[in-house]
Tab-separated table of C-alpha atoms in Angstrom:
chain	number	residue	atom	x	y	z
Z	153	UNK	CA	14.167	26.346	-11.064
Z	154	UNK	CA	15.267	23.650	-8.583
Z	155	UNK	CA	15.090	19.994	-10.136
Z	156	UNK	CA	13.208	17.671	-7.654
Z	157	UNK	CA	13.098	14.917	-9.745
Z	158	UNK	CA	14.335	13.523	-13.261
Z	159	UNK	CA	13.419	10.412	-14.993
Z	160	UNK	CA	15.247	9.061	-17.694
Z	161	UNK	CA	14.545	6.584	-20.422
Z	162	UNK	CA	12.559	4.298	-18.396
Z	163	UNK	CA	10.929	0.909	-19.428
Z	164	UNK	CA	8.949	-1.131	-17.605
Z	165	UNK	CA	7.222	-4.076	-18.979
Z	166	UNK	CA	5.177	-7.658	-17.322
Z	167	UNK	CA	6.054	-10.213	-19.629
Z	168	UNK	CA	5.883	-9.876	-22.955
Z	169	UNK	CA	3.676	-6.146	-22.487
Z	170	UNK	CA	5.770	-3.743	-22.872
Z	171	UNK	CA	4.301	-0.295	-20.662
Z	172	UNK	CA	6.238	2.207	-21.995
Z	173	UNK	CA	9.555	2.358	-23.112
Z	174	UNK	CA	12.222	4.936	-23.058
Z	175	UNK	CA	9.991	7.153	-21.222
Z	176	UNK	CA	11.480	10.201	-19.576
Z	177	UNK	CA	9.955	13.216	-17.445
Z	178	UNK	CA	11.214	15.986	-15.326
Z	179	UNK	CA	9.772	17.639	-12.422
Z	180	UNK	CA	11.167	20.681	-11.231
Z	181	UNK	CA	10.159	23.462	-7.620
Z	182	UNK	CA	6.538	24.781	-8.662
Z	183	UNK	CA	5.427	22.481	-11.230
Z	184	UNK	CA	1.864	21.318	-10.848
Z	185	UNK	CA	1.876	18.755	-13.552
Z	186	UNK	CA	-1.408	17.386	-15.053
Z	187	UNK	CA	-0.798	13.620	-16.291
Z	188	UNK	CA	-3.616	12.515	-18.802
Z	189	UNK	CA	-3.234	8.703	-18.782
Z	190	UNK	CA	-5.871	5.902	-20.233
Z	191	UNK	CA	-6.413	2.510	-18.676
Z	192	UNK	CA	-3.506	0.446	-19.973
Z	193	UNK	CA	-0.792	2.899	-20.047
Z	194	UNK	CA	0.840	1.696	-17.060
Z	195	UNK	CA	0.489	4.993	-14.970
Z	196	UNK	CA	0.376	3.625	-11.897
Z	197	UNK	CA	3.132	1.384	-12.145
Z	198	UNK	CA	5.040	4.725	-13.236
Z	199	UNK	CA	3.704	6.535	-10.436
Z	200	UNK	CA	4.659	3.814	-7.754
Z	201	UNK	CA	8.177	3.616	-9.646
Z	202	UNK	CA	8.490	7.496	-9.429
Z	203	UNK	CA	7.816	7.324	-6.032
Z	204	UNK	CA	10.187	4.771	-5.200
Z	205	UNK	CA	7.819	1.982	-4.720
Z	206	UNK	CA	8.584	-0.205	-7.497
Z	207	UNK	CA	11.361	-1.218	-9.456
Z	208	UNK	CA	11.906	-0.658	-13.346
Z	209	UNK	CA	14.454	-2.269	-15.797
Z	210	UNK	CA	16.118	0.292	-17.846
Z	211	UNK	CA	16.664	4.133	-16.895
Z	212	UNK	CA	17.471	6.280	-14.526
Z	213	UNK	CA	16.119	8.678	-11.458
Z	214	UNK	CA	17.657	11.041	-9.996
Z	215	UNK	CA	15.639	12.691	-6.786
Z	216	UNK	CA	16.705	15.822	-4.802
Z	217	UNK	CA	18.479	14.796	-1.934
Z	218	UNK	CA	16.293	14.917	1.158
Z	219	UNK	CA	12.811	15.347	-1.278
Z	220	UNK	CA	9.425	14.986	0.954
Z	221	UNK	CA	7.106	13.230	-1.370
Z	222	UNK	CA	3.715	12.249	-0.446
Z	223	UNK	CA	1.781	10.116	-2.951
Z	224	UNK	CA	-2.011	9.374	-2.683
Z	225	UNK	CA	-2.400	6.240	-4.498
Z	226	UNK	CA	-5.911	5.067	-6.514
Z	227	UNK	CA	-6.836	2.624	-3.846
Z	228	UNK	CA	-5.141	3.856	-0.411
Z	229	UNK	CA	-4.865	1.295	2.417
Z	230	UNK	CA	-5.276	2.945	5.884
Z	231	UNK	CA	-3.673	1.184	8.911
Z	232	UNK	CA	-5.668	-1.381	10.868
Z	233	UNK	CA	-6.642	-0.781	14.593
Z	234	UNK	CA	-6.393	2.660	14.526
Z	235	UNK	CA	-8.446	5.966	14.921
Z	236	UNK	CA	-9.059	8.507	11.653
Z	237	UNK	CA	-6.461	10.697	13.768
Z	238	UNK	CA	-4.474	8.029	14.668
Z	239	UNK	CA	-4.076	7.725	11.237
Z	240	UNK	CA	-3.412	10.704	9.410
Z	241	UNK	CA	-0.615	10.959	12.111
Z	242	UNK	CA	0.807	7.951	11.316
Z	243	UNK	CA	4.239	8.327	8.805
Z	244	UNK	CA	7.906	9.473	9.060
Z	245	UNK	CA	8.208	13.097	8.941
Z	246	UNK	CA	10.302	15.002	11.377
Z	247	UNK	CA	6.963	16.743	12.773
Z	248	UNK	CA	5.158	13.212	13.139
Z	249	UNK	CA	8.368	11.530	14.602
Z	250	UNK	CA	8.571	14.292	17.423
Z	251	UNK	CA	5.047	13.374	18.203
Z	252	UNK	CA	5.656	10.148	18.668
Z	253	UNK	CA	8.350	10.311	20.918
Z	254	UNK	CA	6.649	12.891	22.933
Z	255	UNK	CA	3.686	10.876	23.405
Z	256	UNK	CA	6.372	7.576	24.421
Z	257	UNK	CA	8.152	10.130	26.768
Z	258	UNK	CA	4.872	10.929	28.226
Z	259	UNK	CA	3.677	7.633	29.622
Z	260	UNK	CA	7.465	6.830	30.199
Z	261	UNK	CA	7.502	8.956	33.780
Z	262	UNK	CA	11.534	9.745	32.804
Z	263	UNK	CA	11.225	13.459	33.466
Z	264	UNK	CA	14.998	13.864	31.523
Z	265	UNK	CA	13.526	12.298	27.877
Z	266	UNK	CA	10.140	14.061	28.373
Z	267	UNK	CA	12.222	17.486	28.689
Z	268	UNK	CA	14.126	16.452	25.078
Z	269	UNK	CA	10.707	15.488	23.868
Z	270	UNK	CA	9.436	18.701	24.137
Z	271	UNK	CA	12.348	20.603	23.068
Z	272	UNK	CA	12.141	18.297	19.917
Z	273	UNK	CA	8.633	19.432	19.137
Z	274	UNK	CA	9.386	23.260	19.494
Z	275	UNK	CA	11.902	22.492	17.209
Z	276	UNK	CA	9.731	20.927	14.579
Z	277	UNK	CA	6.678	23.138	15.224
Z	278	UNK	CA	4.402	20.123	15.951
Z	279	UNK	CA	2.588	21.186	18.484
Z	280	UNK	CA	-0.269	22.373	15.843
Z	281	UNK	CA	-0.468	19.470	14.177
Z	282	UNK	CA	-3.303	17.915	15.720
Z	283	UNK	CA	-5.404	21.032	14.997
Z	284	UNK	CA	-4.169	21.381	11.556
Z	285	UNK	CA	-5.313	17.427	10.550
Z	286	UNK	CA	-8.644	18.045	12.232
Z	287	UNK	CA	-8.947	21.313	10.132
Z	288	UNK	CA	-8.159	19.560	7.148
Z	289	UNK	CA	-10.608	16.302	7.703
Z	290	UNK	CA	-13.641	19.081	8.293
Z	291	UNK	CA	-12.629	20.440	4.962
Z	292	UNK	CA	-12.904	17.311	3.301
Z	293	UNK	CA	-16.107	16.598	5.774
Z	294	UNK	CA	-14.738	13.820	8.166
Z	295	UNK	CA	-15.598	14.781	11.383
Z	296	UNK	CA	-15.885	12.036	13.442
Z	297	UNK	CA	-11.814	12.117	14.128
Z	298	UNK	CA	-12.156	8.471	16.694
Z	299	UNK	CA	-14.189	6.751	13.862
Z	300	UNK	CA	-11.670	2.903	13.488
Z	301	UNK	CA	-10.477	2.967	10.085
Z	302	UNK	CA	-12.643	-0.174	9.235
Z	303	UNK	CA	-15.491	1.482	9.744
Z	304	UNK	CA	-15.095	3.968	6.769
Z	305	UNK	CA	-16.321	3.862	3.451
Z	306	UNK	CA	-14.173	3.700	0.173
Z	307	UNK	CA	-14.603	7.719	-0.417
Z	308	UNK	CA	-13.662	8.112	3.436
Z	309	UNK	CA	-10.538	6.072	2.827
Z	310	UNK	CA	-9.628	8.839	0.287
Z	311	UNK	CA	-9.965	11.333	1.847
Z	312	UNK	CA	-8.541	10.462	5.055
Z	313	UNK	CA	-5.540	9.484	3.006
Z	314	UNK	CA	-5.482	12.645	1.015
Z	315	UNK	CA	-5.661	14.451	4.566
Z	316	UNK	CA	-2.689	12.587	5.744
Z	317	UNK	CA	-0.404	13.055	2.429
Z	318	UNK	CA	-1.001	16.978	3.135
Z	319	UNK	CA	0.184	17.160	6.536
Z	320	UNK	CA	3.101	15.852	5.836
Z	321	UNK	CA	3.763	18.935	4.235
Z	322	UNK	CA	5.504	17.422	1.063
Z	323	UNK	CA	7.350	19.268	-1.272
Z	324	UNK	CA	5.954	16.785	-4.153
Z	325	UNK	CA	2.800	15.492	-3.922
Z	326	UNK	CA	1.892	12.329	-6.645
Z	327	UNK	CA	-2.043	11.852	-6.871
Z	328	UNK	CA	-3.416	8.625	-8.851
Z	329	UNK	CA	-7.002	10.004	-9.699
Z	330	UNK	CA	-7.723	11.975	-6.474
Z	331	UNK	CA	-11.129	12.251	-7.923
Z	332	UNK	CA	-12.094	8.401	-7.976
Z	333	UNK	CA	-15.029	6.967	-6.343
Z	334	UNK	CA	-16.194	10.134	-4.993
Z	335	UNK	CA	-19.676	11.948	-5.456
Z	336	UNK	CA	-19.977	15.237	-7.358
Z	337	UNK	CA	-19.804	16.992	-3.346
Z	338	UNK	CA	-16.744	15.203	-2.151
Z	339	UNK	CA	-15.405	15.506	-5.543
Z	340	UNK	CA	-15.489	19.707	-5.491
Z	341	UNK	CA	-13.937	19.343	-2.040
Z	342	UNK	CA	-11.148	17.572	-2.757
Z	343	UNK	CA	-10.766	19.688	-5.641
Z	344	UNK	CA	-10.552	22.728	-3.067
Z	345	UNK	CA	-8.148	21.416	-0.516
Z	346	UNK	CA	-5.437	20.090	-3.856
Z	347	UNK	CA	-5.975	23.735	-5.186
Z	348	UNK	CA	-4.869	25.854	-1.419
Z	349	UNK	CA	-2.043	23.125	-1.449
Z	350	UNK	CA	-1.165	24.420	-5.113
Z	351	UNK	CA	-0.882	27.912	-3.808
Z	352	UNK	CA	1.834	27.701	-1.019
Z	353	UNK	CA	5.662	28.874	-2.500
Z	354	UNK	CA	7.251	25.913	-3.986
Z	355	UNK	CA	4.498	23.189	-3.509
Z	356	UNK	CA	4.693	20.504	-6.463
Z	357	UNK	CA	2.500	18.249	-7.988
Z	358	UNK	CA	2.150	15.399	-10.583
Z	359	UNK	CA	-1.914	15.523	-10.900
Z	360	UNK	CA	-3.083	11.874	-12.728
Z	361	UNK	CA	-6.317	11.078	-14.128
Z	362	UNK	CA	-8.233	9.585	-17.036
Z	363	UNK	CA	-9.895	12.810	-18.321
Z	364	UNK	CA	-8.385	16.568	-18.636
Z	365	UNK	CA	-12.164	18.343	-17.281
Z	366	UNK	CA	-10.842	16.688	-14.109
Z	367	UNK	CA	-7.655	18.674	-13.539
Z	368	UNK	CA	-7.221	21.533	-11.348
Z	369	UNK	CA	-6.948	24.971	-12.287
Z	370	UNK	CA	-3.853	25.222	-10.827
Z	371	UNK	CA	-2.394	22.894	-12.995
Z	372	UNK	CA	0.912	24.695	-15.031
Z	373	UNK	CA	1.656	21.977	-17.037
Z	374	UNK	CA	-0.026	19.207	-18.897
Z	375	UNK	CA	1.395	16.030	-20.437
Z	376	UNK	CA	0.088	12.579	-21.790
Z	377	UNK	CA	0.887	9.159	-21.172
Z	378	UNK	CA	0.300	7.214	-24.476
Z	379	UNK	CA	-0.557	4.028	-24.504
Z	380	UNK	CA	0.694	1.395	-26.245
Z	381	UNK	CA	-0.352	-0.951	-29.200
């Protein structure tokens, strides 16, 4: 089994609070890991650190070179100004960076870049991609694909979000309770699109919430995050 990702003795603490100490996980290709973590444990600071968006004082990571990781956090933040699509296609993949320079290319009128444009895009295969976002927002019931992102709801937020983490195609994808601040419908439907994710070769996973009912069947693996004090 490939190792995507291995954390070491970390500690993190604000203050005086310690979060956890000497903590250590590993995450290897096809691991759908279930986290079980209570308020307090610090698993969102973990997940941001895991994910490279935070810094913590003692231990070590060690990430696959090249690792696609897409991480829904509790509370996403969608980008001002722009369109549910606009959105979702908004980020740093190969696929999403060929779009963009397609679409610059396009309104550019230089006939030689729009020709490497498009060459770029058969390359990457993002010529679906479009289609494939829309296809995933109608699974997760966002339809209106030109709604501004300030005109959606919390849930909407989510979802959107969770929409946009998939079609990056990531090879590990970190969810902070997926499930939070949805309704029992949205809920199953989220449910639904992290399972078919689950099910493609070599997808991977680290799958937080508060309660274990809440997990995914697909879930291989289950750990806990203990809290402290």
């Amino acid at each position: 089994m490939t190792s995507y990702l291995q954390a070491e003795g970390l500690t993190k603490s604000f203050g005086e609070r310690v979060l956890f100490e000497n903590l250590s996980l590993a995450v290897g290709e096809g691991q759908r890991i279930g986290l079980i973590a209570k308020n307090g444990t610090g698993k969102t600071t973990l997940l941001n650190i895991l994910a490279g968006k935070e810094d913590y004082e003692a231990g070590r990571i060690t990430r696959r070179r090249d690792l696609k990781i897409a991480y829904l956090e509790q509370d996403p933040k969608l980008p001002a100004g722009k369109t549910v699509l606009d959105a979702c296609l908004t980020g740093d993949s190969p696929a999403l960076r060929a779009i963009a320079a397609y679409e610059l290319a396009l309104g550019s009128g230089d006939e030689e870049s729009l020709h490497r444009a498009m060459a770029e895009m058969d390359a990457r295969q993002a010529w679906n991609y479009e289609s494939q976002v829309k296809q995933i927002l109608t699974r997760l019931r966002i339809t209106d694909y030109a709604q501004p992102t300030e005109q959606l709801s919390g849930g909407q937020v989510k979802r959107v979000a969770l929409a946009g983490a998939l079609i990056r195609e990531p090879e590990l994808l970190i969810l902070d309770e997926p499930l939070h601040g949805l309704d029992c419908c949205n809920k199953e439907r989220v449910r639904a699109v992290i399972s078919e994710f689950c099910r493609r070769p070599g997808k991977t996973m680290i799958y937080v919430t508060h309660y274990e009912r809440e997990l995914p069947d697909c879930i291989n693996r289950r750990m806990e995050l203990p809290r402290r004090g």
